[in-house]
CSV table of C-alpha atoms and ligand atoms in Angstrom, one decimal:
chain,number,residue,atom,x,y,z
A,1,UNK,CA,-49.3,-14.8,116.3
A,2,UNK,CA,-47.2,-13.1,113.6
A,3,UNK,CA,-46.3,-15.3,110.7
A,4,UNK,CA,-43.5,-14.4,108.2
A,5,UNK,CA,-43.0,-16.3,104.9
A,6,UNK,CA,-39.5,-16.7,103.3
A,7,UNK,CA,-38.5,-18.3,100.0
A,8,UNK,CA,-35.2,-19.8,99.0
A,9,UNK,CA,-34.3,-22.5,96.4
A,10,UNK,CA,-37.7,-23.4,95.0
A,11,UNK,CA,-40.2,-22.7,92.3
A,12,UNK,CA,-42.3,-20.6,94.8
A,13,UNK,CA,-45.3,-22.8,93.9
A,14,UNK,CA,-46.0,-23.6,97.6
A,15,UNK,CA,-46.1,-20.0,98.6
A,16,UNK,CA,-48.2,-19.1,95.6
A,17,UNK,CA,-50.7,-21.7,96.6
A,18,UNK,CA,-50.8,-20.4,100.2
A,19,UNK,CA,-51.3,-16.8,98.9
A,20,UNK,CA,-54.1,-18.0,96.7
A,21,UNK,CA,-55.8,-19.6,99.6
A,22,UNK,CA,-55.1,-17.0,102.3
A,23,UNK,CA,-58.8,-16.8,103.0
A,24,UNK,CA,-58.3,-20.1,104.9
A,25,UNK,CA,-55.8,-18.3,107.2
A,26,UNK,CA,-57.6,-15.0,107.3
A,27,UNK,CA,-60.6,-16.7,108.9
A,28,UNK,CA,-58.5,-17.9,111.8
A,29,UNK,CA,-58.3,-15.4,114.6
A,30,UNK,CA,-54.9,-14.9,116.0
A,31,UNK,CA,-53.0,-15.4,112.8
A,32,UNK,CA,-51.4,-12.3,111.2
A,33,UNK,CA,-49.3,-12.5,108.1
A,34,UNK,CA,-46.6,-9.9,108.6
A,35,UNK,CA,-44.2,-10.9,105.8
A,36,UNK,CA,-44.9,-12.3,102.4
A,37,UNK,CA,-43.1,-10.7,99.5
A,38,UNK,CA,-45.7,-12.1,97.1
A,39,UNK,CA,-48.2,-9.8,98.8
A,40,UNK,CA,-45.8,-6.9,98.8
A,41,UNK,CA,-45.0,-7.4,102.5
A,42,UNK,CA,-41.2,-7.6,102.5
A,43,UNK,CA,-40.1,-5.1,105.2
A,44,UNK,CA,-37.9,-6.3,108.0
A,45,UNK,CA,-40.3,-6.9,110.9
A,46,UNK,CA,-40.8,-8.9,114.1
A,47,UNK,CA,-42.5,-12.3,113.8
A,48,UNK,CA,-43.3,-15.4,115.9
A,49,UNK,CA,-43.3,-18.0,113.3
A,50,UNK,CA,-41.1,-18.2,110.2
A,51,UNK,CA,-42.4,-20.4,107.4
A,52,UNK,CA,-39.5,-21.3,105.1
A,53,UNK,CA,-40.1,-22.5,101.5
A,54,UNK,CA,-37.2,-23.9,99.5
A,55,UNK,CA,-33.9,-25.6,99.9
A,56,UNK,CA,-30.9,-23.7,101.4
A,57,UNK,CA,-27.9,-23.2,99.2
A,58,UNK,CA,-24.5,-22.0,100.2
A,59,UNK,CA,-25.2,-18.3,99.7
A,60,UNK,CA,-28.4,-18.5,101.8
A,61,UNK,CA,-27.0,-20.0,105.0
A,62,UNK,CA,-26.3,-16.8,107.0
A,63,UNK,CA,-29.8,-15.4,106.1
A,64,UNK,CA,-31.5,-18.6,107.2
A,65,UNK,CA,-29.5,-18.6,110.5
A,66,UNK,CA,-30.7,-15.0,111.2
A,67,UNK,CA,-34.3,-16.1,110.6
A,68,UNK,CA,-33.8,-18.8,113.1
A,69,UNK,CA,-32.5,-16.4,115.7
A,70,UNK,CA,-35.5,-14.1,115.3
A,71,UNK,CA,-38.3,-16.7,115.1
A,72,UNK,CA,-39.8,-18.5,118.1
A,73,UNK,CA,-40.7,-21.4,115.7
A,74,UNK,CA,-39.6,-22.4,112.3
A,75,UNK,CA,-41.7,-24.3,109.8
A,76,UNK,CA,-40.3,-26.0,106.7
A,77,UNK,CA,-42.8,-25.7,103.9
A,78,UNK,CA,-43.0,-28.1,101.0
A,79,UNK,CA,-40.7,-30.8,99.5
A,80,UNK,CA,-37.8,-28.5,98.6
A,81,UNK,CA,-37.5,-27.3,102.2
A,82,UNK,CA,-37.9,-30.9,103.4
A,83,UNK,CA,-35.6,-32.5,100.9
A,84,UNK,CA,-33.5,-29.9,99.1
A,85,UNK,CA,-34.7,-31.1,95.7
A,86,UNK,CA,-35.6,-28.3,93.3
A,87,UNK,CA,-32.3,-26.5,93.3
A,88,UNK,CA,-30.8,-29.6,91.8
A,89,UNK,CA,-33.1,-29.4,88.8
A,90,UNK,CA,-30.4,-27.5,86.8
A,91,UNK,CA,-28.7,-30.8,86.5
A,92,UNK,CA,-31.6,-32.4,84.7
A,93,UNK,CA,-29.8,-32.4,81.3
A,94,UNK,CA,-26.5,-33.6,82.8
A,95,UNK,CA,-25.2,-30.1,82.3
A,96,UNK,CA,-23.2,-28.5,85.1
A,97,UNK,CA,-24.0,-24.9,85.0
A,98,UNK,CA,-20.8,-23.3,86.1
A,99,UNK,CA,-22.0,-19.7,86.6
A,100,UNK,CA,-24.9,-20.9,88.7
A,101,UNK,CA,-22.5,-22.8,90.9
A,102,UNK,CA,-20.0,-19.9,91.1
A,103,UNK,CA,-22.9,-17.7,92.3
A,104,UNK,CA,-23.1,-19.8,95.3
A,105,UNK,CA,-26.2,-21.9,94.5
A,106,UNK,CA,-24.3,-25.2,94.9
A,107,UNK,CA,-25.1,-27.8,97.5
A,108,UNK,CA,-28.8,-27.2,98.1
A,109,UNK,CA,-29.8,-28.9,101.3
A,110,UNK,CA,-33.0,-29.2,103.3
A,111,UNK,CA,-33.6,-26.5,105.9
A,112,UNK,CA,-33.1,-28.8,108.8
A,113,UNK,CA,-29.5,-29.4,107.8
A,114,UNK,CA,-28.7,-25.8,108.5
A,115,UNK,CA,-31.0,-24.8,111.4
A,116,UNK,CA,-33.3,-26.4,113.9
A,117,UNK,CA,-36.8,-26.9,112.3
A,118,UNK,CA,-39.8,-27.1,114.7
A,119,UNK,CA,-42.3,-28.5,112.2
A,120,UNK,CA,-42.8,-29.6,108.7
A,121,UNK,CA,-45.6,-29.2,106.1
A,122,UNK,CA,-45.2,-31.7,103.4
A,123,UNK,CA,-46.0,-31.9,99.7
A,124,UNK,CA,-45.1,-30.6,96.3
A,125,UNK,CA,-46.9,-28.2,96.3
A,126,UNK,CA,-47.3,-28.1,100.1
A,127,UNK,CA,-50.7,-28.8,101.6
A,128,UNK,CA,-52.4,-25.5,102.6
A,129,UNK,CA,-54.8,-27.4,104.9
A,130,UNK,CA,-51.9,-28.9,106.7
A,131,UNK,CA,-50.3,-25.5,107.2
A,132,UNK,CA,-53.6,-24.1,108.5
A,133,UNK,CA,-54.0,-27.0,110.9
A,134,UNK,CA,-50.4,-26.4,112.2
A,135,UNK,CA,-50.8,-22.7,112.7
A,136,UNK,CA,-54.1,-23.2,114.5
A,137,UNK,CA,-52.4,-25.7,116.8
A,138,UNK,CA,-49.7,-23.1,117.5
A,139,UNK,CA,-52.2,-20.3,118.1
A,140,UNK,CA,-54.1,-22.6,120.6
A,141,UNK,CA,-50.8,-22.9,122.5
A,142,UNK,CA,-50.0,-26.5,121.7
A,143,UNK,CA,-46.5,-27.6,120.8
A,144,UNK,CA,-45.8,-28.0,117.1
A,145,UNK,CA,-46.3,-31.4,115.6
A,146,UNK,CA,-43.6,-32.7,113.3
A,147,UNK,CA,-45.9,-34.0,110.6
A,148,UNK,CA,-43.3,-35.4,108.3
A,149,UNK,CA,-40.4,-37.1,110.0
A,150,UNK,CA,-39.9,-39.9,107.5
A,151,UNK,CA,-37.5,-37.8,105.4
A,152,UNK,CA,-35.2,-37.3,108.4
A,153,UNK,CA,-34.3,-41.0,108.3
A,154,UNK,CA,-31.5,-42.1,106.0
A,155,UNK,CA,-32.6,-45.0,103.9
A,156,UNK,CA,-30.2,-47.9,104.1
A,157,UNK,CA,-29.7,-48.1,100.4
A,158,UNK,CA,-31.2,-46.1,97.5
A,159,UNK,CA,-32.4,-48.2,94.6
A,160,UNK,CA,-31.2,-47.2,91.1
A,161,UNK,CA,-32.7,-48.9,88.1
A,162,UNK,CA,-31.1,-47.9,84.8
A,163,UNK,CA,-31.6,-49.6,81.5
A,164,UNK,CA,-29.9,-47.0,79.2
A,165,UNK,CA,-33.3,-45.5,78.3
A,166,UNK,CA,-34.9,-44.9,81.6
A,167,UNK,CA,-33.2,-44.2,85.0
A,168,UNK,CA,-35.0,-44.3,88.3
A,169,UNK,CA,-33.0,-43.0,91.4
A,170,UNK,CA,-35.1,-43.5,94.5
A,171,UNK,CA,-32.6,-41.4,96.4
A,172,UNK,CA,-34.1,-38.4,94.7
A,173,UNK,CA,-37.8,-39.6,94.7
A,174,UNK,CA,-40.3,-37.7,96.9
A,175,UNK,CA,-42.8,-40.5,96.5
A,176,UNK,CA,-45.4,-38.2,95.0
A,177,UNK,CA,-46.8,-41.2,93.0
A,178,UNK,CA,-47.3,-39.3,89.7
A,179,UNK,CA,-45.3,-41.8,87.8
A,180,UNK,CA,-47.2,-44.7,89.2
A,181,UNK,CA,-50.5,-43.1,88.3
A,182,UNK,CA,-49.4,-42.2,84.8
A,183,UNK,CA,-48.1,-45.7,84.1
A,184,UNK,CA,-51.3,-47.1,85.4
A,185,UNK,CA,-53.3,-44.7,83.1
A,186,UNK,CA,-51.6,-46.4,80.2
A,187,UNK,CA,-52.7,-49.7,81.6
A,188,UNK,CA,-49.0,-50.7,81.8
A,189,UNK,CA,-48.4,-50.8,85.5
A,190,UNK,CA,-44.6,-51.1,85.2
A,191,UNK,CA,-44.2,-48.9,88.3
A,192,UNK,CA,-45.5,-49.5,91.8
A,193,UNK,CA,-44.8,-48.6,95.4
A,194,UNK,CA,-43.0,-51.0,97.7
A,195,UNK,CA,-42.5,-51.3,101.5
A,196,UNK,CA,-44.3,-49.3,104.2
A,197,UNK,CA,-44.1,-46.2,106.2
A,198,UNK,CA,-41.0,-44.1,105.8
A,199,UNK,CA,-39.4,-47.0,103.8
A,200,UNK,CA,-41.9,-46.6,100.9
A,201,UNK,CA,-40.1,-46.4,97.5
A,202,UNK,CA,-41.2,-46.3,93.9
A,203,UNK,CA,-39.9,-49.2,91.9
A,204,UNK,CA,-40.8,-51.8,89.3
A,205,UNK,CA,-42.7,-54.9,90.5
A,206,UNK,CA,-40.1,-57.1,92.2
A,207,UNK,CA,-37.5,-54.6,91.1
A,208,UNK,CA,-37.4,-56.1,87.6
A,209,UNK,CA,-35.6,-54.4,84.8
A,210,UNK,CA,-38.1,-51.9,83.2
A,211,UNK,CA,-38.9,-53.7,80.0
A,212,UNK,CA,-39.3,-57.1,81.8
A,213,UNK,CA,-41.7,-55.3,84.1
A,214,UNK,CA,-43.8,-54.4,81.1
A,215,UNK,CA,-42.4,-50.8,80.5
A,216,UNK,CA,-43.1,-49.7,76.9
A,217,UNK,CA,-40.5,-47.0,77.1
A,218,UNK,CA,-42.8,-44.1,76.5
A,219,UNK,CA,-40.9,-41.8,78.8
A,220,UNK,CA,-44.0,-40.2,80.2
A,221,UNK,CA,-43.1,-40.9,83.8
A,222,UNK,CA,-39.8,-39.1,83.4
A,223,UNK,CA,-41.6,-36.1,81.7
A,224,UNK,CA,-43.8,-35.6,84.7
A,225,UNK,CA,-41.5,-36.5,87.6
A,226,UNK,CA,-41.1,-33.2,89.5
A,227,UNK,CA,-37.6,-33.9,90.8
A,228,UNK,CA,-35.9,-35.8,88.0
A,229,UNK,CA,-35.8,-39.0,90.1
A,230,UNK,CA,-37.0,-40.6,86.8
A,231,UNK,CA,-35.1,-39.4,83.7
A,232,UNK,CA,-34.9,-40.6,80.1
A,233,UNK,CA,-31.6,-40.8,78.3
A,234,UNK,CA,-30.1,-37.4,77.4
A,235,UNK,CA,-28.4,-37.1,74.0
A,236,UNK,CA,-27.9,-33.3,74.4
A,237,UNK,CA,-24.1,-33.5,74.5
A,238,UNK,CA,-24.0,-35.7,71.3
A,239,UNK,CA,-26.5,-33.3,69.5
A,240,UNK,CA,-24.4,-30.2,70.4
A,241,UNK,CA,-21.2,-32.0,69.2
A,242,UNK,CA,-22.9,-32.8,65.9
A,243,UNK,CA,-24.1,-29.2,65.6
A,244,UNK,CA,-20.6,-28.0,66.0
A,245,UNK,CA,-19.4,-30.3,63.2
A,246,UNK,CA,-22.1,-28.9,60.9
A,247,UNK,CA,-24.3,-32.0,60.9
A,248,UNK,CA,-28.0,-32.2,59.9
A,249,UNK,CA,-31.1,-31.8,62.1
A,250,UNK,CA,-34.3,-33.6,61.3
A,251,UNK,CA,-37.2,-32.1,63.3
A,252,UNK,CA,-40.8,-33.3,63.5
A,253,UNK,CA,-43.3,-30.7,62.7
A,254,UNK,CA,-45.0,-31.0,66.1
A,255,UNK,CA,-41.7,-30.7,67.9
A,256,UNK,CA,-41.0,-27.5,65.9
A,257,UNK,CA,-44.4,-26.0,66.7
A,258,UNK,CA,-44.3,-26.8,70.4
A,259,UNK,CA,-40.7,-25.6,70.8
A,260,UNK,CA,-41.8,-22.3,69.1
A,261,UNK,CA,-44.8,-22.0,71.5
A,262,UNK,CA,-42.6,-22.7,74.5
A,263,UNK,CA,-40.0,-20.2,73.5
A,264,UNK,CA,-42.7,-17.7,72.3
A,265,UNK,CA,-41.2,-17.4,68.8
A,266,UNK,CA,-42.4,-18.4,65.3
A,267,UNK,CA,-41.7,-22.0,64.0
A,268,UNK,CA,-39.5,-20.6,61.2
A,269,UNK,CA,-37.3,-18.9,63.9
A,270,UNK,CA,-36.7,-22.4,65.5
A,271,UNK,CA,-35.3,-23.5,62.1
A,272,UNK,CA,-33.0,-20.4,62.3
A,273,UNK,CA,-32.1,-21.3,65.9
A,274,UNK,CA,-31.0,-24.8,64.7
A,275,UNK,CA,-28.8,-23.2,62.0
A,276,UNK,CA,-27.4,-20.7,64.6
A,277,UNK,CA,-26.5,-23.7,66.8
A,278,UNK,CA,-24.4,-25.0,63.9
A,279,UNK,CA,-26.5,-27.4,61.9
A,280,UNK,CA,-25.8,-27.1,58.2
A,281,UNK,CA,-29.1,-28.6,57.1
A,282,UNK,CA,-32.5,-28.6,58.8
A,283,UNK,CA,-35.3,-30.8,57.5
A,284,UNK,CA,-38.9,-30.5,58.8
A,285,UNK,CA,-40.9,-33.8,58.6
A,286,UNK,CA,-44.3,-34.8,59.7
A,287,UNK,CA,-44.6,-38.5,60.6
A,288,UNK,CA,-48.3,-38.4,59.9
A,289,UNK,CA,-47.7,-37.3,56.3
A,290,UNK,CA,-45.1,-40.2,55.9
A,291,UNK,CA,-47.8,-42.6,57.0
A,292,UNK,CA,-50.5,-41.3,54.6
A,293,UNK,CA,-51.6,-44.1,52.2
A,294,UNK,CA,-49.8,-46.9,54.0
A,295,UNK,CA,-53.0,-48.5,55.3
A,296,UNK,CA,-53.3,-50.5,58.5
A,297,UNK,CA,-52.6,-49.9,62.2
A,298,UNK,CA,-49.5,-47.8,62.6
A,299,UNK,CA,-47.9,-47.3,66.0
A,300,UNK,CA,-46.5,-43.8,66.3
A,301,UNK,CA,-43.4,-45.0,68.0
A,302,UNK,CA,-41.8,-48.1,69.5
A,303,UNK,CA,-43.8,-47.4,72.7
A,304,UNK,CA,-47.1,-48.0,70.9
A,305,UNK,CA,-45.7,-51.0,69.1
A,306,UNK,CA,-44.8,-52.6,72.5
A,307,UNK,CA,-48.2,-51.6,74.0
A,308,UNK,CA,-50.2,-53.2,71.1
A,309,UNK,CA,-48.0,-56.4,71.3
A,310,UNK,CA,-48.9,-56.6,75.1
A,311,UNK,CA,-52.6,-55.7,74.9
A,312,UNK,CA,-53.7,-56.9,71.5
A,313,UNK,CA,-51.6,-59.8,70.3
A,314,UNK,CA,-54.6,-60.8,68.2
A,315,UNK,CA,-54.2,-57.6,66.1
A,316,UNK,CA,-50.7,-58.6,65.0
A,317,UNK,CA,-51.7,-59.1,61.3
A,318,UNK,CA,-53.1,-55.5,61.1
A,319,UNK,CA,-50.1,-53.8,62.7
A,320,UNK,CA,-47.4,-52.2,60.6
A,321,UNK,CA,-43.9,-51.5,62.0
A,322,UNK,CA,-43.8,-48.2,64.0
A,323,UNK,CA,-43.0,-45.0,62.2
A,324,UNK,CA,-39.3,-44.2,62.1
A,325,UNK,CA,-37.7,-41.0,60.8
A,326,UNK,CA,-35.0,-41.5,58.2
A,327,UNK,CA,-31.8,-40.2,59.8
A,328,UNK,CA,-28.2,-40.9,58.7
A,329,UNK,CA,-25.1,-41.0,60.8
A,330,UNK,CA,-24.4,-37.2,61.1
A,331,UNK,CA,-28.0,-36.4,61.9
A,332,UNK,CA,-29.8,-35.4,65.1
A,333,UNK,CA,-33.5,-36.2,65.4
A,334,UNK,CA,-35.7,-33.8,67.3
A,335,UNK,CA,-39.0,-35.2,68.4
A,336,UNK,CA,-42.0,-34.5,70.6
A,337,UNK,CA,-41.7,-38.1,71.7
A,338,UNK,CA,-38.9,-39.5,74.0
A,339,UNK,CA,-39.5,-43.0,72.6
A,340,UNK,CA,-37.8,-41.9,69.3
A,341,UNK,CA,-34.5,-42.2,71.3
A,342,UNK,CA,-34.9,-45.9,70.8
A,343,UNK,CA,-34.6,-45.5,67.0
A,344,UNK,CA,-31.7,-43.2,66.6
A,345,UNK,CA,-28.8,-41.6,68.6
A,346,UNK,CA,-28.6,-38.7,69.1
A,347,UNK,CA,-32.3,-37.9,69.5
A,348,UNK,CA,-33.4,-35.0,71.6
A,349,UNK,CA,-36.9,-34.0,72.6
A,350,UNK,CA,-38.6,-30.7,72.1
A,351,UNK,CA,-38.2,-30.2,75.9
A,352,UNK,CA,-34.4,-30.7,75.5
A,353,UNK,CA,-34.3,-28.3,72.6
A,354,UNK,CA,-36.1,-25.6,74.6
A,355,UNK,CA,-33.5,-26.0,77.4
A,356,UNK,CA,-30.6,-25.8,74.9
A,357,UNK,CA,-32.2,-22.6,73.5
A,358,UNK,CA,-32.5,-21.1,77.0
A,359,UNK,CA,-28.8,-21.8,77.8
A,360,UNK,CA,-27.4,-20.9,74.4
A,361,UNK,CA,-27.8,-17.1,75.0
A,362,UNK,CA,-28.9,-16.7,71.4
A,363,UNK,CA,-31.3,-13.8,71.1
A,364,UNK,CA,-34.4,-15.6,69.8
A,365,UNK,CA,-36.5,-12.7,68.8
A,366,UNK,CA,-33.8,-11.5,66.4
A,367,UNK,CA,-33.7,-14.8,64.5
A,368,UNK,CA,-35.2,-14.7,61.0
A,369,UNK,CA,-38.5,-16.4,60.4
A,370,UNK,CA,-37.6,-19.0,57.7
A,371,UNK,CA,-40.4,-19.9,55.4
A,372,UNK,CA,-41.7,-23.4,55.9
A,373,UNK,CA,-43.3,-25.5,53.2
A,374,UNK,CA,-46.8,-26.9,53.8
A,375,UNK,CA,-46.9,-30.6,54.6
A,376,UNK,CA,-50.2,-32.5,54.1
A,377,UNK,CA,-51.2,-35.5,56.2
A,378,UNK,CA,-54.7,-35.9,54.9
A,379,UNK,CA,-56.5,-39.3,55.0
A,380,UNK,CA,-54.8,-40.3,58.2
A,381,UNK,CA,-56.8,-41.0,61.3
A,382,UNK,CA,-55.3,-40.6,64.8
A,383,UNK,CA,-56.3,-42.4,68.0
A,384,UNK,CA,-54.9,-40.6,71.0
A,385,UNK,CA,-54.7,-42.1,74.5
A,386,UNK,CA,-55.2,-45.6,75.8
A,387,UNK,CA,-59.0,-45.6,75.7
A,388,UNK,CA,-59.2,-44.2,72.1
A,389,UNK,CA,-56.5,-46.6,71.0
A,390,UNK,CA,-58.3,-49.6,72.5
A,391,UNK,CA,-61.6,-48.7,70.8
A,392,UNK,CA,-60.0,-47.9,67.5
A,393,UNK,CA,-58.0,-51.2,67.4
A,394,UNK,CA,-61.2,-53.2,68.2
A,395,UNK,CA,-63.2,-51.4,65.5
A,396,UNK,CA,-60.3,-51.7,63.0
A,397,UNK,CA,-60.1,-55.5,63.5
A,398,UNK,CA,-63.8,-55.8,62.7
A,399,UNK,CA,-63.6,-53.5,59.7
A,400,UNK,CA,-60.1,-53.0,58.5
A,401,UNK,CA,-59.8,-49.9,56.2
A,402,UNK,CA,-57.6,-46.8,55.9
A,403,UNK,CA,-54.6,-45.7,57.9
A,404,UNK,CA,-54.9,-45.4,61.7
A,405,UNK,CA,-52.1,-43.9,63.7
A,406,UNK,CA,-51.9,-44.9,67.4
A,407,UNK,CA,-50.6,-42.5,70.0
A,408,UNK,CA,-50.7,-44.0,73.4
A,409,UNK,CA,-49.9,-41.0,75.7
A,410,UNK,CA,-53.2,-39.7,77.2
A,411,UNK,CA,-54.1,-36.7,75.1
A,412,UNK,CA,-51.8,-37.9,72.3
A,413,UNK,CA,-48.4,-36.7,71.3
A,414,UNK,CA,-49.4,-33.1,72.2
A,415,UNK,CA,-49.1,-34.2,75.9
A,416,UNK,CA,-46.3,-36.7,75.3
A,417,UNK,CA,-43.0,-37.4,77.0
A,418,UNK,CA,-40.9,-35.0,74.9
A,419,UNK,CA,-43.0,-31.9,75.4
A,420,UNK,CA,-41.6,-28.8,77.0
A,421,UNK,CA,-42.5,-28.7,80.7
A,422,UNK,CA,-44.1,-25.3,80.5
A,423,UNK,CA,-46.6,-26.6,78.0
A,424,UNK,CA,-47.1,-30.0,79.8
A,425,UNK,CA,-48.0,-28.1,83.0
A,426,UNK,CA,-50.6,-26.0,81.1
A,427,UNK,CA,-52.3,-28.9,79.3
B,1,SF4,S1,-41.6,-45.2,80.5
B,1,SF4,FE1,-43.9,-45.3,80.3
B,1,SF4,S2,-44.3,-47.5,80.4
B,1,SF4,FE2,-42.2,-47.2,81.2
B,1,SF4,S3,-42.4,-46.9,83.4
B,1,SF4,FE3,-42.5,-44.9,82.5
B,1,SF4,S4,-44.7,-44.4,82.2
B,1,SF4,FE4,-44.5,-46.7,82.5
B,2,SF4,S1,-42.9,-38.9,89.8
B,2,SF4,FE1,-40.7,-38.9,90.5
B,2,SF4,S2,-40.8,-38.1,92.6
B,2,SF4,FE2,-42.9,-38.7,92.0
B,2,SF4,S3,-43.0,-40.9,92.8
B,2,SF4,FE3,-42.4,-41.0,90.6
B,2,SF4,S4,-40.1,-41.0,90.7
B,2,SF4,FE4,-40.8,-40.3,92.7
C-alpha cells in the first residue's frame, strides 16, 4: 500500500513526529511511503492513501481536491486537519494580518469541509501509534475506522468566559487538557473538564467567573494553550499607540533578556528596537533589585499574592504587597509575567514584544547594541514553583529573616506566562 503525506496549514509538528518514528511504519510489511517532502520525497507519484496534515485555506482547495481524486483513501492527520485551528493563530494578538489574508490564507477549515475524509488520526501532535494502527488495518484489507468523530458534531452552544484578564472560548478548544493540568500543578484547580463524550468542554467549576473559581490570574494556561482558546488580555494596540506618541517603555531585565534570546539579538539591541518603535525613553528595571533590603515574604506579582492568600492565610503578617513597577500614564510596561497586566495598562509581555518585533519589519541585526548598566539584586532569595514556595513559606514562618521573593510558576518566571513561545517550548 503506497502512502503519501501532504502538509497544509499547520506547524508540521505531526509529520515531523511521524518522520522521527518511521521505524514503526518501516517494520510493517505492505506499507510504502512514496511521498513525504520532509524526507525529500516530493515527486508527483501514484498512491493509495493520502495522509493530509493541516487545515485547508482558500488557496489550497484545488490541490486538496486533486489529492482526493487520486487517492483511494484520505486520512486527516492531527488537530489542524480535524479542526482547522492552527491557521488562525495569526490572530492571537488581535491583529488582522492583511497580507496574509490577501495571499489566500483566509478561512482555514478542516479537511472534511472540503473533501470526503475516510479516517481521522487525532491529537496535537497526532498519535503515531494511532496512525500505525490505522494503516495496518487498511493493509489487512479492513475498512477504515473513523477514530475521531466527535469533532464532526456541532456543539449546541460554545461557552465563552471572559473577565477582562483571561478569556476562554470553548469553540476553539481542542480539549487537550494542558491548561487543566497546569492549573492543577499550581494547586489552584480553577479549570476542569465538564460533560462526557463529544460534549466534553474545559471550563471553570460550575462555570463560575475565573477569580470566583480560585483563578490567581497567572496567565500560565493562556501561555501554553496551543490554539489560543485561552488568551490573556492584549495591550499591544495601546502599546504601539503610545510608542507612536513617543511615550516611555519600562522593561524588566528578564523580559529584555528573553526577548533578546528569542529574537537572537543582544539585550542592548532590544533597547534600540524599542526606540526604533518610537519610545522616547527606555528604562530597564529588575524587580528583584527593587526588593533588596525590604525584608519579608514578597509576592513577585498579584498572582503570587492571591495564591498565598488562598493557601497560607496564616502567613499574612509576613507577606508584603506584591512588587509593582513604577509606571506613569504615558508608559508601557514590558514584563515576562502576564500578571503584571493587572497593575498597569498598557502592559505587554516579552512574548508580545517578540511578535511585535517580527511583524515590524525592522532589521534587528542592524540595530545598535546599547550599553546597559549593571543592576545588582544581591541578598534576595527566590523560591520558584509551588513546591519551593510552600516549603520556603513554612520555613520563613518558623524563622523569619531576609527577603524572600515568591514566584509561583513551575520553574519560576523563566517559564512564566509572558515568555516567548519558542523559549517556553524549549524549557
Ligand atoms: S490564569 Fe493561572 S490560575 Fe487562572 S485558570 Fe489559568 S492557570 Fe489557573
Ligand atoms: S490548553 Fe487550550 S486547547 Fe487545551 S484544553 Fe485548555 S483551552 Fe482547550
